[in-house]
CSV table of N, CA and C in Angstrom, one decimal:
chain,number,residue,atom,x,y,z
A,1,UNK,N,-30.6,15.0,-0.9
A,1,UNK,CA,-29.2,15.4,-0.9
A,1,UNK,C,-28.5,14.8,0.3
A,2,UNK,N,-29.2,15.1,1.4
A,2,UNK,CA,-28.3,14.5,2.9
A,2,UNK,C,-28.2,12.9,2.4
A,3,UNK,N,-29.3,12.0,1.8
A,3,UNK,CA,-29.0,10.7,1.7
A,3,UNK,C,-27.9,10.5,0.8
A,4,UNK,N,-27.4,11.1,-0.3
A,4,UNK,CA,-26.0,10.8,-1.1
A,4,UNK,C,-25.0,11.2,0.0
A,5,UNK,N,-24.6,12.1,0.7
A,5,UNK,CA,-23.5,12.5,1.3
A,5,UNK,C,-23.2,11.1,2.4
A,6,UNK,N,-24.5,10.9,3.0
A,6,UNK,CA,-24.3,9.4,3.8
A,6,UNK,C,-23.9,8.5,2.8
A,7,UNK,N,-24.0,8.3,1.4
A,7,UNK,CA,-23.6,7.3,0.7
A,7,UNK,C,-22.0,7.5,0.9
A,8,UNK,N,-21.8,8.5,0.2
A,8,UNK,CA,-20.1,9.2,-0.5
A,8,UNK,C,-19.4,8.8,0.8
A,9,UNK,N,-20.0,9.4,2.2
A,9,UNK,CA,-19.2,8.9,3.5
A,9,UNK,C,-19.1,7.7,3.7
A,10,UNK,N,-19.5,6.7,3.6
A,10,UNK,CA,-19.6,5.4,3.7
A,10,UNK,C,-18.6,5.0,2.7
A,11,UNK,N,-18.9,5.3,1.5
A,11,UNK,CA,-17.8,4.7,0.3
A,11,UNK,C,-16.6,5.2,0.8
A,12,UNK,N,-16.5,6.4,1.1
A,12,UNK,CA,-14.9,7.1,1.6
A,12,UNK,C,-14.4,5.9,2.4
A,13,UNK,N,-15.4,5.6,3.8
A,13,UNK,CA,-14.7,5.2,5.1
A,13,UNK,C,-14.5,3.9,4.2
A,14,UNK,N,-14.9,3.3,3.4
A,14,UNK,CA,-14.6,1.7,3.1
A,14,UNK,C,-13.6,1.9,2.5
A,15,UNK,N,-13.2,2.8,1.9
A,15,UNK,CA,-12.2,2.8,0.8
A,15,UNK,C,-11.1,3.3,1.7
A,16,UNK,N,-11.0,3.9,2.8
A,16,UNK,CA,-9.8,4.1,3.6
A,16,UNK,C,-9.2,2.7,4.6
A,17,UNK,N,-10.6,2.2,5.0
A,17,UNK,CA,-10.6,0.8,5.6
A,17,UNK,C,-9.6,0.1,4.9
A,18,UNK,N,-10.3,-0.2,3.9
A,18,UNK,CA,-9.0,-1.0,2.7
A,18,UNK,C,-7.9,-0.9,2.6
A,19,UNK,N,-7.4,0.6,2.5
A,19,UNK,CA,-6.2,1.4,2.3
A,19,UNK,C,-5.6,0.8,3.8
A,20,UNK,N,-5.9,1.0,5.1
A,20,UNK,CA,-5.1,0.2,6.0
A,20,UNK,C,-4.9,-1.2,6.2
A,21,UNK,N,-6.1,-2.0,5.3
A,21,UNK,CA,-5.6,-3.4,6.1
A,21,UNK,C,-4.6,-3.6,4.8
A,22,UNK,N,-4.6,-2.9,4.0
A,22,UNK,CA,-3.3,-3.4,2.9
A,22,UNK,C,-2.5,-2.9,3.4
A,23,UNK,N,-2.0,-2.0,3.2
A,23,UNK,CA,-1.1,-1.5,4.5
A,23,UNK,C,-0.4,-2.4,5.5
A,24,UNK,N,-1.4,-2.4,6.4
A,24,UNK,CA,-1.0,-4.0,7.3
A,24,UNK,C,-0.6,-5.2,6.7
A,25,UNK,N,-1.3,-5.6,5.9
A,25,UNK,CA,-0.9,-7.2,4.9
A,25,UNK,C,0.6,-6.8,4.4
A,26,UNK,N,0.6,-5.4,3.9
A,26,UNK,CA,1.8,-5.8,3.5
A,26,UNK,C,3.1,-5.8,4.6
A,27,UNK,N,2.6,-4.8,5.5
A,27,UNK,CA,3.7,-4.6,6.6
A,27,UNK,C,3.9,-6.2,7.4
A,28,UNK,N,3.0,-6.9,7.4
A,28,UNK,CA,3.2,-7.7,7.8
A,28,UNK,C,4.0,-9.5,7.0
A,29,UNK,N,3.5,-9.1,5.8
A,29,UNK,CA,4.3,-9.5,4.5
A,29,UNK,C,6.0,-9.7,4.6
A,30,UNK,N,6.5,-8.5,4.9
A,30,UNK,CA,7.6,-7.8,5.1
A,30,UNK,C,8.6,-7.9,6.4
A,31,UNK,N,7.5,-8.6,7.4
A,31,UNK,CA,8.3,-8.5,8.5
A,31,UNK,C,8.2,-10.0,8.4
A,32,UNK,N,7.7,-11.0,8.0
A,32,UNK,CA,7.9,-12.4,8.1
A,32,UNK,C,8.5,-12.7,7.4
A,33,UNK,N,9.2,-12.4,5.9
A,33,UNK,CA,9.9,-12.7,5.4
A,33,UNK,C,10.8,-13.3,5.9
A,34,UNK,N,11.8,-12.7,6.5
A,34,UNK,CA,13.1,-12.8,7.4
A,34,UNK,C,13.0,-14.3,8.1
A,35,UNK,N,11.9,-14.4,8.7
A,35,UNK,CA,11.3,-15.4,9.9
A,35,UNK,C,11.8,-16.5,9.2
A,36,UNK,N,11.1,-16.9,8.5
A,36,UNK,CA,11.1,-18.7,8.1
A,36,UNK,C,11.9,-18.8,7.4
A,37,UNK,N,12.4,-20.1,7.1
A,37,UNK,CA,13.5,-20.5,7.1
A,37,UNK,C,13.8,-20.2,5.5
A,38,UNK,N,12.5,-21.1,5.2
A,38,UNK,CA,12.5,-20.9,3.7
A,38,UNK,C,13.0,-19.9,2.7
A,39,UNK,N,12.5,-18.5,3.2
A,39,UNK,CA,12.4,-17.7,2.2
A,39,UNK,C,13.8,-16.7,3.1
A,40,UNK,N,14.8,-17.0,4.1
A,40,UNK,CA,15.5,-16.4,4.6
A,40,UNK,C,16.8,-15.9,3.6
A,41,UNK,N,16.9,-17.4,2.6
A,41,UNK,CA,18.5,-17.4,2.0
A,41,UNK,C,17.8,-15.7,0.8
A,42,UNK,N,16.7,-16.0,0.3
A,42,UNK,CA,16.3,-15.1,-0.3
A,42,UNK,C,15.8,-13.6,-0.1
A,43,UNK,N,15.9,-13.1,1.2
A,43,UNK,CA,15.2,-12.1,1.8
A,43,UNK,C,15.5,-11.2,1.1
A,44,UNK,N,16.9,-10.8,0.5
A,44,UNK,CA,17.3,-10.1,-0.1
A,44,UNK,C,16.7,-9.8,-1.5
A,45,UNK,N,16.1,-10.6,-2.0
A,45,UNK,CA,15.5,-10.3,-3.3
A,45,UNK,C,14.0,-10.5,-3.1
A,46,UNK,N,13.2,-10.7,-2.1
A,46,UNK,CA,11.9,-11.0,-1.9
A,46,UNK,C,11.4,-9.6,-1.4
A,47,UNK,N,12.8,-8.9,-0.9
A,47,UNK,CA,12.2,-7.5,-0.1
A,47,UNK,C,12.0,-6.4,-1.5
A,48,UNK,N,12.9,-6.3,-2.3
A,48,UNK,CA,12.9,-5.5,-3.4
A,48,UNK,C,11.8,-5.6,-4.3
A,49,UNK,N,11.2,-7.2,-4.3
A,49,UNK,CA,10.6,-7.8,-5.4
A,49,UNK,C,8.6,-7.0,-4.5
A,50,UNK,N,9.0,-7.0,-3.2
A,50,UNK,CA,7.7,-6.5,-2.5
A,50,UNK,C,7.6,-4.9,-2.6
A,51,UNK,N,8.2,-4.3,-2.6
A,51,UNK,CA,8.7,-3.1,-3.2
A,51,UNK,C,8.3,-2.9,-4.6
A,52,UNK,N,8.5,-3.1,-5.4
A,52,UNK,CA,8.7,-3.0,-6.9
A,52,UNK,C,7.1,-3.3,-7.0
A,53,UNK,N,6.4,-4.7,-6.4
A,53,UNK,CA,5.2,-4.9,-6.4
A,53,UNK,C,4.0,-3.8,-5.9
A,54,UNK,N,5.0,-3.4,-5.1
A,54,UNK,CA,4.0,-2.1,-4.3
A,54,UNK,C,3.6,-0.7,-5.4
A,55,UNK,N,5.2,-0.6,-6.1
A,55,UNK,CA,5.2,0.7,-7.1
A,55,UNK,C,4.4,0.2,-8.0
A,56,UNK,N,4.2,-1.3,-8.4
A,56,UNK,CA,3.4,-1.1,-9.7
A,56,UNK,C,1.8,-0.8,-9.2
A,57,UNK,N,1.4,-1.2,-8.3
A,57,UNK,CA,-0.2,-1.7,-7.9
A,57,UNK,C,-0.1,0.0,-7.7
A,58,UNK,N,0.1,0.6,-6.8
A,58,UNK,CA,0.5,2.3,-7.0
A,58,UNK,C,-0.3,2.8,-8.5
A,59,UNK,N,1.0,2.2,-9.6
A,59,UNK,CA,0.9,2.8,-10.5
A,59,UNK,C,0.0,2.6,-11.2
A,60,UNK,N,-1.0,1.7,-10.6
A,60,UNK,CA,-1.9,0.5,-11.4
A,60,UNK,C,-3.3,1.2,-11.2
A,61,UNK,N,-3.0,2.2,-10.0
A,61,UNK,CA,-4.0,2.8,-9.2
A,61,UNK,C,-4.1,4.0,-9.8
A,62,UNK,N,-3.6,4.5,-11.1
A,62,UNK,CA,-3.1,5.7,-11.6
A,62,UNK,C,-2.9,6.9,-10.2
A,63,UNK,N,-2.1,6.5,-9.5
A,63,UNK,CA,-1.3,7.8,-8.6
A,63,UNK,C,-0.5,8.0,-9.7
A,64,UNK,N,-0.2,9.5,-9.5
A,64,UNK,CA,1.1,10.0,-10.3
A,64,UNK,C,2.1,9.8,-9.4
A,65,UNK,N,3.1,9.9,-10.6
A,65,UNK,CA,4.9,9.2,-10.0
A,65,UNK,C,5.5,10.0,-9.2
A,66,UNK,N,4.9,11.8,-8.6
A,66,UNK,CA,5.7,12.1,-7.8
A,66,UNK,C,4.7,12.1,-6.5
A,67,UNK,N,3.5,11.3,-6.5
A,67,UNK,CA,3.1,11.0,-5.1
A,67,UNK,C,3.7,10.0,-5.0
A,68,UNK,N,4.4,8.9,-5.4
A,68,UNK,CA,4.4,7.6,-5.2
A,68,UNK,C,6.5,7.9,-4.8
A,69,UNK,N,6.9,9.4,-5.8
A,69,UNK,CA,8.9,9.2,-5.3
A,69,UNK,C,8.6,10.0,-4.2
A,70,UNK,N,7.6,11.3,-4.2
A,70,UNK,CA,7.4,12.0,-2.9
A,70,UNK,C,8.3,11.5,-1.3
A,71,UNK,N,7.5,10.4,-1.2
A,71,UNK,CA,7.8,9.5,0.4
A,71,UNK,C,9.4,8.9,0.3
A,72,UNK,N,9.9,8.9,-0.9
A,72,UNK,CA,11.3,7.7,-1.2
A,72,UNK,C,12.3,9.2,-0.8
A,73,UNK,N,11.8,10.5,-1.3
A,73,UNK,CA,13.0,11.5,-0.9
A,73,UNK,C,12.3,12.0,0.3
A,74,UNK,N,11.7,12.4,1.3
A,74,UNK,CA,11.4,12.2,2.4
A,74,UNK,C,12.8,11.5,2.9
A,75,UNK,N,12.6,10.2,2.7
A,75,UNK,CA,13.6,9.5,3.8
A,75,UNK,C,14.7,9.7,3.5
């Protein structure tokens, strides 16, 4: 029994690990946009389109829709 719980813990910590460096990839996604030159005239539709991308992979994850509006009325 103690050997599954070391499993489940380990699976937990990897699956949170995850959950931040995506997190980060995206936050970091989002703050370069702006930067380069390229994708500046468009920032405006690149930012919504990373947004919209986020709700679906969310929804892809089967969260339900009021964890995912939960944070949007927060702010």
């Amino acid at each position: 029994m103690s050997r599954r719980r070391v499993l489940d813990h380990n699976g937990i910590a990897t699956f949170s690990v995850l959950k931040v460096l995506y997190l980060l990839a995206i936050t970091a996604v989002a703050f370069m946009v702006p930067v380069f030159a390229t994708t500046q005239a468009a920032r405006w539709s690149i930012i919504p389109a990373l947004l919209a991308l986020q709700v679906i992979i969310l929804l892809a994850c089967r969260l339900p829709r009021s964890e995912i509006a939960r944070p949007v009325w927060r702010l």
